[in-house]
Amino acid sequence: MCRTIKAVLESSEALEDVKARGWVRTRRDAKGFSFLEINDGSCLGSLQVVIDAGVPGSDEVPMMLTGSSVEVRGKLVESPGAGQAWELHAAEVRLIGKASGDYPLQKKRHGPEFLREIAHLRPRTNLFGAIFRTRSRLAHAVHRFFEERGFVWVHTPIVTASDCEGAGEMFRVTTQKVGGGKDVPEEDFFGKASYLTVSGQLEGETFACALSKIYTFGPTFRAENSNTTRHAAEFWMIEPEMAFCDLKGDMDLAEEFVKALTRSVLEGPQDDFGLFSNFVDKGLEERLRFIAERPFERVSYTEAVAILEKSGKSFEYPVAWGENLQSEHERYLTEEHCKSPVTVYDYPEAIKPFYMRRNDDGKTVAAMDVLVPGIGEIVGGSQREERYDLLRATMEKDGLDVEAYGWYLDLRKYGSVPHAGFGLGFERMLMLATGVQNIRDVIPYPRTPGHCLP
Ligand code: 4AD
Ligand code: MG
């Protein structure tokens, strides 16, 4: 029977006859036998295989260069060597696919920049294998979290005609010939201009106003030209939306969610986690425990500005009430002032999108961002404006096409309810969970300005 290497390494007993497959990490030849280390990505560990000269297939061993795919069958015995409990004594080996000698992942350890250039091969390294297994488990933890709380997963569209964040940083979807000087949305595929979604929120709201508690989890796209370690042009976002919910309930859910995901990583397989906490970020475990166990701080935007003004720090961007908080400000708040995740709420109306609920002070909206150490903003959300007249007036003021958003206004016409939601950037959560510093290293194929491979 063929087993994953994970199953083989976790075996509770010696086994007479085991078959495993994988890619060769290293080979060492001695007199009369060879050692192979093979890895199949099912776990961090590799299987050590001992091949005596003369076993069937051993004539192919010289061609089993690093990167080659092989199948081995044999006896699982306790390993005398340090570092592994078991090793496989081959009774038969087979070369499945030879790797040519220019395979780029030879013994030496490569930096993430080099590995980004060979994104098609980097999952074969220890670090990236661990990152992408963690990514998969974290995605399952997202679904478990919402499933346990009665949320319905809604698949909001990827191609949309609406601009949720109102920032105009959207990728246009068109079948019209580019360069032909033709840009007639009415004659385009959908009969109007359409884009890749920047957020599933607006469509999500329509489902929350029917199914009460929903969430989306899918790819989102932003054409913002920001070349930072925390922005990607294509990223995944999780967006819960709750009817009969206010900003307080929204902040509570966001905090509970970040904590639950953090716990799931701490409780996950220790081999992958150990790689992150030993080799990527020594402070990782302590930080994650803190996030999982301690309540987040909460400060209003107005208080946050006062804290920043009193900090005595010279920031690159000036601090003033009414201005956006920049990443340096967010990181000061969470890393230096609060030394804890912090939820900032009630932002100035002028810097936030049209859909956020107006507060009674006439200046702020019921918005909130969760900021975490090492990253800054990880969650952005708000209570939504559920009052028809107020929403319509803001849309008109912001120059939105009120006719085109008739469906969105309808929610406020037919049984409107207070509702709220947020978006959590999945890659930013993964950066938090692994200690990896660059968003390009937690997404299989990063898309950033000037980069789209393959
Ligand atoms: O704060 P944002 O823009 O909020 C929204 O899109 C709302 N519609 C969400 C909602 O209320 N349903 O984005 C939410 C989160 C950010 O906090 C950040 O974690 C992540 O999405 N994010 C990005 N992640 C990677 N690359 C980018 N370019 C990102 N832009 C936002
Ligand atoms: Mg935001």
CSV table of C-alpha atoms and ligand atoms in Angstrom, one decimal:
chain,number,residue,atom,x,y,z
A,1,MET,CA,0.0,0.0,0.0
A,2,CYS,CA,1.3,3.5,-0.9
A,3,ARG,CA,1.3,5.9,2.0
A,4,THR,CA,2.0,9.5,2.4
A,5,ILE,CA,5.3,10.3,4.0
A,6,LYS,CA,3.4,11.9,6.9
A,7,ALA,CA,1.6,8.6,7.5
A,8,VAL,CA,4.9,6.6,7.3
A,9,LEU,CA,6.7,8.9,9.7
A,10,GLU,CA,3.8,8.8,12.2
A,11,SER,CA,3.7,5.0,12.1
A,12,SER,CA,3.4,3.5,15.6
A,13,GLU,CA,5.2,0.3,14.7
A,14,ALA,CA,7.8,-1.1,12.3
A,15,LEU,CA,6.2,-2.3,9.1
A,16,GLU,CA,7.2,-5.1,6.7
A,17,ASP,CA,6.0,-3.6,3.5
A,18,VAL,CA,5.5,0.1,2.8
A,19,LYS,CA,5.4,2.0,-0.4
A,20,ALA,CA,6.0,5.8,-0.6
A,21,ARG,CA,6.6,8.3,-3.3
A,22,GLY,CA,8.1,11.8,-3.3
A,23,TRP,CA,10.8,14.1,-4.6
A,24,VAL,CA,14.5,13.6,-3.8
A,25,ARG,CA,15.8,16.2,-1.4
A,26,THR,CA,19.3,14.8,-1.1
A,27,ARG,CA,21.2,11.7,-2.0
A,28,ARG,CA,24.4,10.4,-0.4
A,29,ASP,CA,26.3,7.4,-1.8
A,30,ALA,CA,28.5,5.1,0.3
A,31,LYS,CA,30.2,1.9,-0.6
A,32,GLY,CA,27.5,-0.7,-1.3
A,33,PHE,CA,24.5,1.5,-0.5
A,34,SER,CA,22.9,5.0,-0.9
A,35,PHE,CA,20.8,7.2,1.2
A,36,LEU,CA,17.9,9.1,-0.2
A,37,GLU,CA,15.8,11.8,1.5
A,38,ILE,CA,12.5,12.0,0.0
A,39,ASN,CA,9.7,14.5,0.7
A,40,ASP,CA,6.1,14.5,-0.7
A,41,GLY,CA,4.9,17.7,1.0
A,42,SER,CA,2.4,15.9,3.2
A,43,CYS,CA,4.4,17.1,6.2
A,44,LEU,CA,7.6,19.0,6.9
A,45,GLY,CA,9.7,15.8,7.5
A,46,SER,CA,11.4,13.8,4.8
A,47,LEU,CA,11.7,10.0,4.7
A,48,GLN,CA,15.2,8.6,4.9
A,49,VAL,CA,15.6,5.6,2.5
A,50,VAL,CA,18.5,3.2,2.5
A,51,ILE,CA,19.1,1.5,-0.8
A,52,ASP,CA,21.5,-1.4,-0.9
A,53,ALA,CA,23.3,-2.0,-4.2
A,54,GLY,CA,21.7,-4.7,-6.1
A,55,VAL,CA,18.0,-4.3,-5.0
A,56,PRO,CA,15.7,-4.1,-8.0
A,57,GLY,CA,15.9,-0.6,-9.5
A,58,SER,CA,19.1,0.3,-7.8
A,59,ASP,CA,20.8,0.7,-11.1
A,60,GLU,CA,18.7,3.9,-11.5
A,61,VAL,CA,20.0,5.4,-8.3
A,62,PRO,CA,22.8,7.4,-10.0
A,63,MET,CA,20.1,9.2,-12.0
A,64,MET,CA,18.1,10.0,-8.8
A,65,LEU,CA,19.4,13.6,-8.7
A,66,THR,CA,17.9,16.2,-6.3
A,67,GLY,CA,14.4,17.1,-7.5
A,68,SER,CA,13.7,13.7,-9.2
A,69,SER,CA,10.5,11.9,-8.4
A,70,VAL,CA,10.8,8.3,-7.1
A,71,GLU,CA,8.8,5.5,-5.7
A,72,VAL,CA,10.3,3.2,-3.0
A,73,ARG,CA,9.0,0.0,-1.4
A,74,GLY,CA,10.5,-1.7,1.5
A,75,LYS,CA,10.7,-2.3,5.2
A,76,LEU,CA,10.1,0.5,7.8
A,77,VAL,CA,12.6,0.0,10.7
A,78,GLU,CA,13.7,2.1,13.6
A,79,SER,CA,16.4,4.5,12.5
A,80,PRO,CA,19.7,4.4,14.3
A,81,GLY,CA,20.5,7.9,13.0
A,82,ALA,CA,19.6,11.1,15.0
A,83,GLY,CA,16.7,13.3,13.8
A,84,GLN,CA,14.3,10.6,12.7
A,85,ALA,CA,12.4,7.8,14.3
A,86,TRP,CA,12.0,5.6,11.2
A,87,GLU,CA,13.8,4.8,8.0
A,88,LEU,CA,12.9,2.7,5.0
A,89,HIS,CA,15.1,-0.1,3.8
A,90,ALA,CA,14.3,-0.4,0.2
A,91,ALA,CA,13.4,-3.7,-1.4
A,92,GLU,CA,12.7,-2.0,-4.6
A,93,VAL,CA,13.1,1.5,-6.0
A,94,ARG,CA,11.9,3.2,-9.2
A,95,LEU,CA,12.8,6.5,-10.8
A,96,ILE,CA,9.5,8.1,-11.9
A,97,GLY,CA,10.8,11.4,-13.4
A,98,LYS,CA,14.4,12.4,-13.6
A,99,ALA,CA,15.3,16.0,-12.6
A,100,SER,CA,18.0,17.5,-14.8
A,101,GLY,CA,21.2,18.7,-13.1
A,102,ASP,CA,20.2,22.4,-13.3
A,103,TYR,CA,17.3,21.9,-10.8
A,104,PRO,CA,17.6,25.2,-8.9
A,105,LEU,CA,16.8,23.9,-5.4
A,106,GLN,CA,20.1,22.3,-4.5
A,107,LYS,CA,21.3,21.8,-1.0
A,108,LYS,CA,22.1,25.4,-0.2
A,109,ARG,CA,19.4,27.5,1.5
A,110,HIS,CA,17.9,30.1,-0.7
A,111,GLY,CA,16.4,33.4,0.3
A,112,PRO,CA,12.8,34.3,-0.3
A,113,GLU,CA,13.7,36.8,-3.1
A,114,PHE,CA,15.3,34.2,-5.2
A,115,LEU,CA,12.5,31.7,-4.5
A,116,ARG,CA,9.9,34.3,-5.6
A,117,GLU,CA,11.5,34.1,-9.1
A,118,ILE,CA,10.8,30.4,-9.2
A,119,ALA,CA,7.4,30.5,-7.6
A,120,HIS,CA,6.5,27.2,-9.4
A,121,LEU,CA,9.2,25.3,-7.5
A,122,ARG,CA,9.2,27.1,-4.1
A,123,PRO,CA,6.5,24.9,-2.6
A,124,ARG,CA,9.1,22.1,-2.7
A,125,THR,CA,11.1,23.9,0.0
A,126,ASN,CA,10.6,23.3,3.7
A,127,LEU,CA,9.5,26.9,4.4
A,128,PHE,CA,7.0,27.2,1.6
A,129,GLY,CA,5.6,23.7,2.1
A,130,ALA,CA,5.0,24.7,5.7
A,131,ILE,CA,3.5,28.1,4.7
A,132,PHE,CA,1.0,26.5,2.2
A,133,ARG,CA,0.0,23.7,4.5
A,134,THR,CA,-0.7,26.4,7.1
A,135,ARG,CA,-2.6,28.4,4.6
A,136,SER,CA,-4.9,25.4,3.8
A,137,ARG,CA,-5.5,24.6,7.5
A,138,LEU,CA,-6.2,28.3,8.2
A,139,ALA,CA,-8.8,28.3,5.5
A,140,HIS,CA,-10.5,25.3,7.1
A,141,ALA,CA,-10.4,27.1,10.4
A,142,VAL,CA,-12.2,30.1,8.8
A,143,HIS,CA,-15.0,27.9,7.6
A,144,ARG,CA,-15.2,26.0,11.0
A,145,PHE,CA,-15.5,29.3,12.9
A,146,PHE,CA,-18.5,30.5,10.9
A,147,GLU,CA,-20.1,27.1,10.5
A,148,GLU,CA,-20.1,26.7,14.3
A,149,ARG,CA,-21.8,30.1,14.7
A,150,GLY,CA,-24.5,29.5,12.1
A,151,PHE,CA,-23.2,31.7,9.3
A,152,VAL,CA,-24.0,30.9,5.7
A,153,TRP,CA,-21.1,31.0,3.2
A,154,VAL,CA,-22.2,33.1,0.2
A,155,HIS,CA,-20.2,33.0,-3.0
A,156,THR,CA,-20.4,36.7,-4.1
A,157,PRO,CA,-19.4,37.5,-7.6
A,158,ILE,CA,-15.9,38.1,-8.8
A,159,VAL,CA,-17.0,40.2,-11.8
A,160,THR,CA,-19.1,43.1,-10.7
A,161,ALA,CA,-20.4,46.4,-11.9
A,162,SER,CA,-20.2,48.1,-8.5
A,163,ASP,CA,-17.3,49.8,-6.8
A,164,CYS,CA,-17.6,48.9,-3.1
A,165,GLU,CA,-14.8,50.9,-1.7
A,166,GLY,CA,-15.5,53.8,-4.0
A,167,ALA,CA,-11.8,54.4,-4.5
A,168,GLY,CA,-11.8,53.6,-8.2
A,169,GLU,CA,-8.8,51.2,-7.8
A,170,MET,CA,-10.5,48.5,-9.9
A,171,PHE,CA,-9.4,46.3,-12.8
A,172,ARG,CA,-11.7,46.6,-15.7
A,173,VAL,CA,-13.0,43.4,-17.4
A,174,THR,CA,-13.5,43.8,-21.1
A,175,THR,CA,-13.6,41.8,-24.3
A,176,GLN,CA,-13.1,44.9,-26.4
A,177,LYS,CA,-9.9,45.1,-28.3
A,178,VAL,CA,-7.3,47.1,-26.5
A,179,GLY,CA,-5.4,49.7,-28.4
A,180,GLY,CA,-8.1,50.1,-31.0
A,181,GLY,CA,-9.2,53.3,-29.4
A,182,LYS,CA,-12.5,51.8,-28.6
A,183,ASP,CA,-14.0,52.1,-25.1
A,184,VAL,CA,-17.7,51.8,-25.4
A,185,PRO,CA,-19.0,50.1,-22.2
A,186,GLU,CA,-22.5,49.8,-23.8
A,187,GLU,CA,-21.0,47.6,-26.5
A,188,ASP,CA,-18.9,45.5,-24.2
A,189,PHE,CA,-19.7,41.9,-23.1
A,190,PHE,CA,-22.0,42.8,-20.2
A,191,GLY,CA,-23.5,45.9,-21.9
A,192,LYS,CA,-21.8,48.1,-19.3
A,193,ALA,CA,-18.5,48.6,-17.6
A,194,SER,CA,-17.5,45.7,-15.3
A,195,TYR,CA,-14.6,45.1,-13.0
A,196,LEU,CA,-12.9,42.5,-10.8
A,197,THR,CA,-14.4,42.9,-7.3
A,198,VAL,CA,-12.6,44.8,-4.6
A,199,SER,CA,-14.9,43.4,-2.0
A,200,GLY,CA,-17.9,41.1,-1.8
A,201,GLN,CA,-19.5,43.3,0.9
A,202,LEU,CA,-22.3,45.0,-1.0
A,203,GLU,CA,-23.6,41.8,-2.5
A,204,GLY,CA,-23.0,40.2,0.9
A,205,GLU,CA,-25.3,42.7,2.5
A,206,THR,CA,-28.1,41.6,0.4
A,207,PHE,CA,-27.8,38.1,1.6
A,208,ALA,CA,-27.3,39.1,5.3
A,209,CYS,CA,-30.6,41.0,4.9
A,210,ALA,CA,-32.2,37.7,4.1
A,211,LEU,CA,-30.2,34.9,5.8
A,212,SER,CA,-29.1,37.1,8.8
A,213,LYS,CA,-25.6,35.9,9.2
A,214,ILE,CA,-23.4,35.3,6.2
A,215,TYR,CA,-19.7,35.4,5.2
A,216,THR,CA,-17.8,35.4,2.0
A,217,PHE,CA,-14.3,34.0,1.4
A,218,GLY,CA,-12.8,34.6,-2.0
A,219,PRO,CA,-10.3,36.5,-4.1
A,220,THR,CA,-10.5,40.2,-4.4
A,221,PHE,CA,-8.5,42.6,-6.6
A,222,ARG,CA,-7.1,46.0,-6.2
A,223,ALA,CA,-5.3,48.0,-8.8
A,224,GLU,CA,-3.6,50.3,-6.2
A,225,ASN,CA,-0.1,51.0,-7.1
A,226,SER,CA,1.3,50.4,-3.7
A,227,ASN,CA,4.5,48.4,-3.6
A,228,THR,CA,4.6,47.4,0.0
A,229,THR,CA,5.2,44.2,1.9
A,230,ARG,CA,1.5,44.1,2.9
A,231,HIS,CA,-0.3,44.9,-0.4
A,232,ALA,CA,-1.1,42.5,-3.2
A,233,ALA,CA,-3.2,43.3,-6.3
A,234,GLU,CA,-4.9,39.9,-5.9
A,235,PHE,CA,-5.6,38.8,-2.3
A,236,TRP,CA,-8.2,36.7,-0.4
A,237,MET,CA,-10.6,38.3,1.9
A,238,ILE,CA,-13.1,36.9,4.4
A,239,GLU,CA,-16.2,39.2,4.9
A,240,PRO,CA,-18.8,38.3,7.5
A,241,GLU,CA,-22.0,40.4,7.5
A,242,MET,CA,-24.6,40.3,10.2
A,243,ALA,CA,-28.2,41.6,10.2
A,244,PHE,CA,-29.5,43.0,13.6
A,245,CYS,CA,-25.9,43.9,14.6
A,246,ASP,CA,-24.2,47.2,15.5
A,247,LEU,CA,-20.6,48.3,15.6
A,248,LYS,CA,-20.0,46.8,19.1
A,249,GLY,CA,-21.2,43.4,17.9
A,250,ASP,CA,-19.0,43.8,14.9
A,251,MET,CA,-15.9,44.6,16.9
A,252,ASP,CA,-16.7,41.6,19.2
A,253,LEU,CA,-16.9,39.2,16.3
A,254,ALA,CA,-13.7,40.5,14.7
A,255,GLU,CA,-11.8,40.1,17.9
A,256,GLU,CA,-13.2,36.6,18.5
A,257,PHE,CA,-12.4,35.7,14.9
A,258,VAL,CA,-8.7,36.8,15.0
A,259,LYS,CA,-8.3,35.0,18.3
A,260,ALA,CA,-9.9,31.8,17.1
A,261,LEU,CA,-7.6,31.7,14.0
A,262,THR,CA,-4.6,32.4,16.1
A,263,ARG,CA,-5.5,29.5,18.4
A,264,SER,CA,-6.0,27.2,15.5
A,265,VAL,CA,-2.4,27.9,14.4
A,266,LEU,CA,-1.0,27.4,17.9
A,267,GLU,CA,-2.9,24.1,18.1
A,268,GLY,CA,-1.9,23.0,14.6
A,269,PRO,CA,0.9,20.6,13.7
A,270,GLN,CA,4.0,21.5,15.7
A,271,ASP,CA,6.5,20.7,13.0
A,272,ASP,CA,5.3,23.4,10.7
A,273,PHE,CA,4.8,25.9,13.6
A,274,GLY,CA,8.2,25.0,15.0
A,275,LEU,CA,9.8,26.0,11.7
A,276,PHE,CA,8.2,29.4,11.9
A,277,SER,CA,8.9,30.0,15.5
A,278,ASN,CA,12.6,28.8,15.3
A,279,PHE,CA,13.6,30.0,11.9
A,280,VAL,CA,11.3,32.8,10.8
A,281,ASP,CA,10.4,34.7,14.0
A,282,LYS,CA,11.6,33.8,17.5
A,283,GLY,CA,9.0,35.9,19.1
A,284,LEU,CA,6.1,34.3,17.2
A,285,GLU,CA,4.8,31.9,19.8
A,286,GLU,CA,4.7,34.5,22.6
A,287,ARG,CA,3.0,37.0,20.4
A,288,LEU,CA,0.4,34.5,19.2
A,289,ARG,CA,-0.4,33.4,22.8
A,290,PHE,CA,-0.8,37.0,23.8
A,291,ILE,CA,-3.2,37.6,20.9
A,292,ALA,CA,-5.2,34.4,21.6
A,293,GLU,CA,-5.5,35.0,25.3
A,294,ARG,CA,-5.7,38.7,26.1
A,295,PRO,CA,-8.5,41.1,25.3
A,296,PHE,CA,-7.7,43.6,22.5
A,297,GLU,CA,-7.5,47.3,23.4
A,298,ARG,CA,-10.2,49.6,22.0
A,299,VAL,CA,-9.7,53.3,21.3
A,300,SER,CA,-11.7,55.7,19.3
A,301,TYR,CA,-10.0,57.4,16.3
A,302,THR,CA,-10.1,60.7,18.2
A,303,GLU,CA,-8.3,59.1,21.2
A,304,ALA,CA,-5.8,57.5,18.8
A,305,VAL,CA,-5.0,60.8,17.2
A,306,ALA,CA,-4.4,62.3,20.7
A,307,ILE,CA,-2.1,59.4,21.6
A,308,LEU,CA,-0.1,59.9,18.4
A,309,GLU,CA,0.1,63.6,19.0
A,310,LYS,CA,1.4,63.1,22.5
A,311,SER,CA,3.8,60.4,21.5
A,312,GLY,CA,6.7,62.7,20.8
A,313,LYS,CA,7.5,60.6,17.7
A,314,SER,CA,8.4,62.3,14.5
A,315,PHE,CA,6.3,60.5,11.9
A,316,GLU,CA,6.9,60.7,8.2
A,317,TYR,CA,3.3,61.6,7.7
A,318,PRO,CA,1.8,64.3,9.9
A,319,VAL,CA,-0.9,63.4,12.4
A,320,ALA,CA,-4.0,65.5,12.4
A,321,TRP,CA,-7.7,64.8,13.1
A,322,GLY,CA,-9.4,64.1,9.8
A,323,GLU,CA,-6.4,62.5,8.1
A,324,ASN,CA,-6.0,58.8,7.4
A,325,LEU,CA,-3.9,56.8,9.8
A,326,GLN,CA,-0.8,55.7,8.0
A,327,SER,CA,0.9,52.4,8.5
A,328,GLU,CA,3.6,54.0,10.8
A,329,HIS,CA,0.8,55.4,13.0
A,330,GLU,CA,-1.0,52.1,13.2
A,331,ARG,CA,2.1,50.3,14.1
A,332,TYR,CA,3.0,52.8,16.8
A,333,LEU,CA,-0.4,52.3,18.3
A,334,THR,CA,-0.3,48.6,18.4
A,335,GLU,CA,3.4,47.9,18.9
A,336,GLU,CA,4.5,50.7,21.1
A,337,HIS,CA,1.6,52.3,22.8
A,338,CYS,CA,-0.9,49.5,23.4
A,339,LYS,CA,1.6,46.6,23.0
A,340,SER,CA,-1.4,44.6,22.0
A,341,PRO,CA,-3.9,44.3,19.1
A,342,VAL,CA,-6.1,47.4,19.2
A,343,THR,CA,-9.4,48.1,17.6
A,344,VAL,CA,-9.8,51.7,16.5
A,345,TYR,CA,-13.4,52.9,15.9
A,346,ASP,CA,-15.4,55.9,14.9
A,347,TYR,CA,-13.4,57.4,12.1
A,348,PRO,CA,-14.0,60.8,10.4
A,349,GLU,CA,-16.8,60.5,7.8
A,350,ALA,CA,-14.8,62.3,5.1
A,351,ILE,CA,-12.1,59.5,4.9
A,352,LYS,CA,-14.5,56.6,4.8
A,353,PRO,CA,-16.7,55.0,2.1
A,354,PHE,CA,-20.3,56.0,1.5
A,355,TYR,CA,-21.9,52.9,3.1
A,356,MET,CA,-20.7,53.5,6.7
A,357,ARG,CA,-23.3,54.5,9.3
A,358,ARG,CA,-23.3,58.1,10.3
A,359,ASN,CA,-22.8,58.8,14.0
A,360,ASP,CA,-24.8,61.3,15.9
A,361,ASP,CA,-21.9,63.7,16.3
A,362,GLY,CA,-22.2,64.6,12.7
A,363,LYS,CA,-18.5,64.1,12.1
A,364,THR,CA,-17.7,60.4,12.4
A,365,VAL,CA,-19.0,57.1,11.1
A,366,ALA,CA,-19.3,53.7,12.8
A,367,ALA,CA,-16.2,52.3,11.3
A,368,MET,CA,-13.5,50.1,12.9
A,369,ASP,CA,-10.1,48.7,12.1
A,370,VAL,CA,-8.2,46.0,14.0
A,371,LEU,CA,-4.5,46.7,14.1
A,372,VAL,CA,-2.0,44.0,15.1
A,373,PRO,CA,1.7,44.1,15.9
A,374,GLY,CA,4.1,43.5,13.0
A,375,ILE,CA,1.4,44.2,10.4
A,376,GLY,CA,-0.9,47.1,11.2
A,377,GLU,CA,-4.4,46.9,9.8
A,378,ILE,CA,-5.7,43.3,9.5
A,379,VAL,CA,-9.4,43.9,9.7
A,380,GLY,CA,-11.5,46.8,8.3
A,381,GLY,CA,-15.3,47.0,8.9
A,382,SER,CA,-18.2,49.1,9.9
A,383,GLN,CA,-21.9,49.3,10.8
A,384,ARG,CA,-23.7,50.0,7.6
A,385,GLU,CA,-26.0,53.0,7.0
A,386,GLU,CA,-29.4,51.5,7.1
A,387,ARG,CA,-31.4,54.7,6.9
A,388,TYR,CA,-32.6,55.3,3.3
A,389,ASP,CA,-32.5,59.0,3.2
A,390,LEU,CA,-29.1,59.4,4.8
A,391,LEU,CA,-27.6,56.8,2.6
A,392,ARG,CA,-29.0,58.2,-0.6
A,393,ALA,CA,-27.9,61.7,0.3
A,394,THR,CA,-24.3,60.5,0.8
A,395,MET,CA,-24.3,58.6,-2.4
A,396,GLU,CA,-25.4,61.6,-4.3
A,397,LYS,CA,-22.8,63.8,-2.5
A,398,ASP,CA,-20.1,61.2,-3.4
A,399,GLY,CA,-21.3,61.2,-7.1
A,400,LEU,CA,-22.4,57.6,-7.2
A,401,ASP,CA,-24.9,56.6,-9.8
A,402,VAL,CA,-28.0,56.2,-7.5
A,403,GLU,CA,-29.9,54.4,-10.3
A,404,ALA,CA,-27.2,51.8,-10.7
A,405,TYR,CA,-27.2,51.2,-6.9
A,406,GLY,CA,-31.0,50.9,-6.8
A,407,TRP,CA,-30.7,47.3,-5.6
A,408,TYR,CA,-28.5,48.4,-2.7
A,409,LEU,CA,-30.9,51.2,-1.7
A,410,ASP,CA,-33.8,48.7,-1.9
A,411,LEU,CA,-32.4,46.9,1.2
A,412,ARG,CA,-33.1,50.2,3.1
A,413,LYS,CA,-36.6,50.4,1.6
A,414,TYR,CA,-37.9,46.9,2.3
A,415,GLY,CA,-37.5,45.9,5.9
A,416,SER,CA,-34.2,47.7,6.6
A,417,VAL,CA,-32.3,46.5,9.7
A,418,PRO,CA,-29.1,47.7,11.5
A,419,HIS,CA,-26.4,45.5,10.1
A,420,ALA,CA,-22.6,45.4,10.2
A,421,GLY,CA,-19.6,43.4,8.9
A,422,PHE,CA,-15.9,43.5,8.3
A,423,GLY,CA,-13.2,42.2,6.0
A,424,LEU,CA,-10.2,40.3,7.2
A,425,GLY,CA,-7.3,40.1,4.8
A,426,PHE,CA,-6.4,36.4,4.6
A,427,GLU,CA,-2.8,36.9,3.6
A,428,ARG,CA,-2.3,39.4,6.4
A,429,MET,CA,-3.6,36.9,8.8
A,430,LEU,CA,-1.2,34.3,7.5
A,431,MET,CA,1.7,36.8,7.9
A,432,LEU,CA,0.6,37.2,11.5
A,433,ALA,CA,0.3,33.4,12.0
A,434,THR,CA,3.7,32.5,10.5
A,435,GLY,CA,5.9,35.6,11.2
A,436,VAL,CA,6.6,35.9,7.4
A,437,GLN,CA,7.2,39.5,6.6
A,438,ASN,CA,6.3,39.8,3.0
A,439,ILE,CA,2.8,39.2,1.6
A,440,ARG,CA,4.4,37.8,-1.6
A,441,ASP,CA,5.5,34.8,0.4
A,442,VAL,CA,2.2,33.7,1.8
A,443,ILE,CA,0.2,33.6,-1.5
A,444,PRO,CA,1.0,30.9,-4.1
A,445,TYR,CA,1.4,33.3,-7.0
A,446,PRO,CA,1.8,36.9,-5.9
A,447,ARG,CA,0.4,39.7,-8.2
A,448,THR,CA,1.9,43.1,-7.5
A,449,PRO,CA,2.6,46.1,-9.8
A,450,GLY,CA,4.9,44.8,-12.6
A,451,HIS,CA,4.7,41.2,-11.5
A,452,CYS,CA,2.3,38.5,-12.7
A,453,LEU,CA,3.9,35.0,-13.0
A,454,PRO,CA,2.8,32.7,-14.5
B,1,4AD,O1,-10.3,47.8,4.8
B,1,4AD,P1,-10.8,47.1,3.5
B,1,4AD,O2,-10.5,47.9,2.3
B,1,4AD,O3,-12.3,46.9,3.8
B,1,4AD,C1,-13.2,46.4,2.8
B,1,4AD,O4,-13.0,46.0,1.7
B,1,4AD,C2,-14.6,46.3,3.4
B,1,4AD,N1,-15.5,46.2,2.2
B,1,4AD,C3,-14.7,45.1,4.3
B,1,4AD,C4,-16.1,44.9,4.8
B,1,4AD,O5,-16.5,45.7,5.7
B,1,4AD,N2,-16.8,43.9,4.4
B,1,4AD,O6,-10.1,45.7,3.4
B,1,4AD,C5,-10.3,44.7,4.4
B,1,4AD,C6,-9.0,44.0,4.7
B,1,4AD,C7,-7.9,45.0,5.2
B,1,4AD,O7,-8.0,45.2,6.6
B,1,4AD,C8,-6.7,44.2,4.9
B,1,4AD,O8,-6.4,43.2,5.9
B,1,4AD,C9,-7.1,43.5,3.6
B,1,4AD,O9,-8.5,43.5,3.5
B,1,4AD,N3,-6.5,44.2,2.4
B,1,4AD,C10,-5.5,43.8,1.7
B,1,4AD,N4,-4.7,42.7,1.8
B,1,4AD,C11,-3.7,42.6,0.9
B,1,4AD,N5,-3.5,43.4,-0.1
B,1,4AD,C12,-4.3,44.5,-0.3
B,1,4AD,N6,-4.1,45.3,-1.3
B,1,4AD,C13,-5.3,44.7,0.7
B,1,4AD,N7,-6.3,45.7,0.8
B,1,4AD,C14,-7.0,45.3,1.9
B,2,MG,MG,-9.2,49.4,5.5
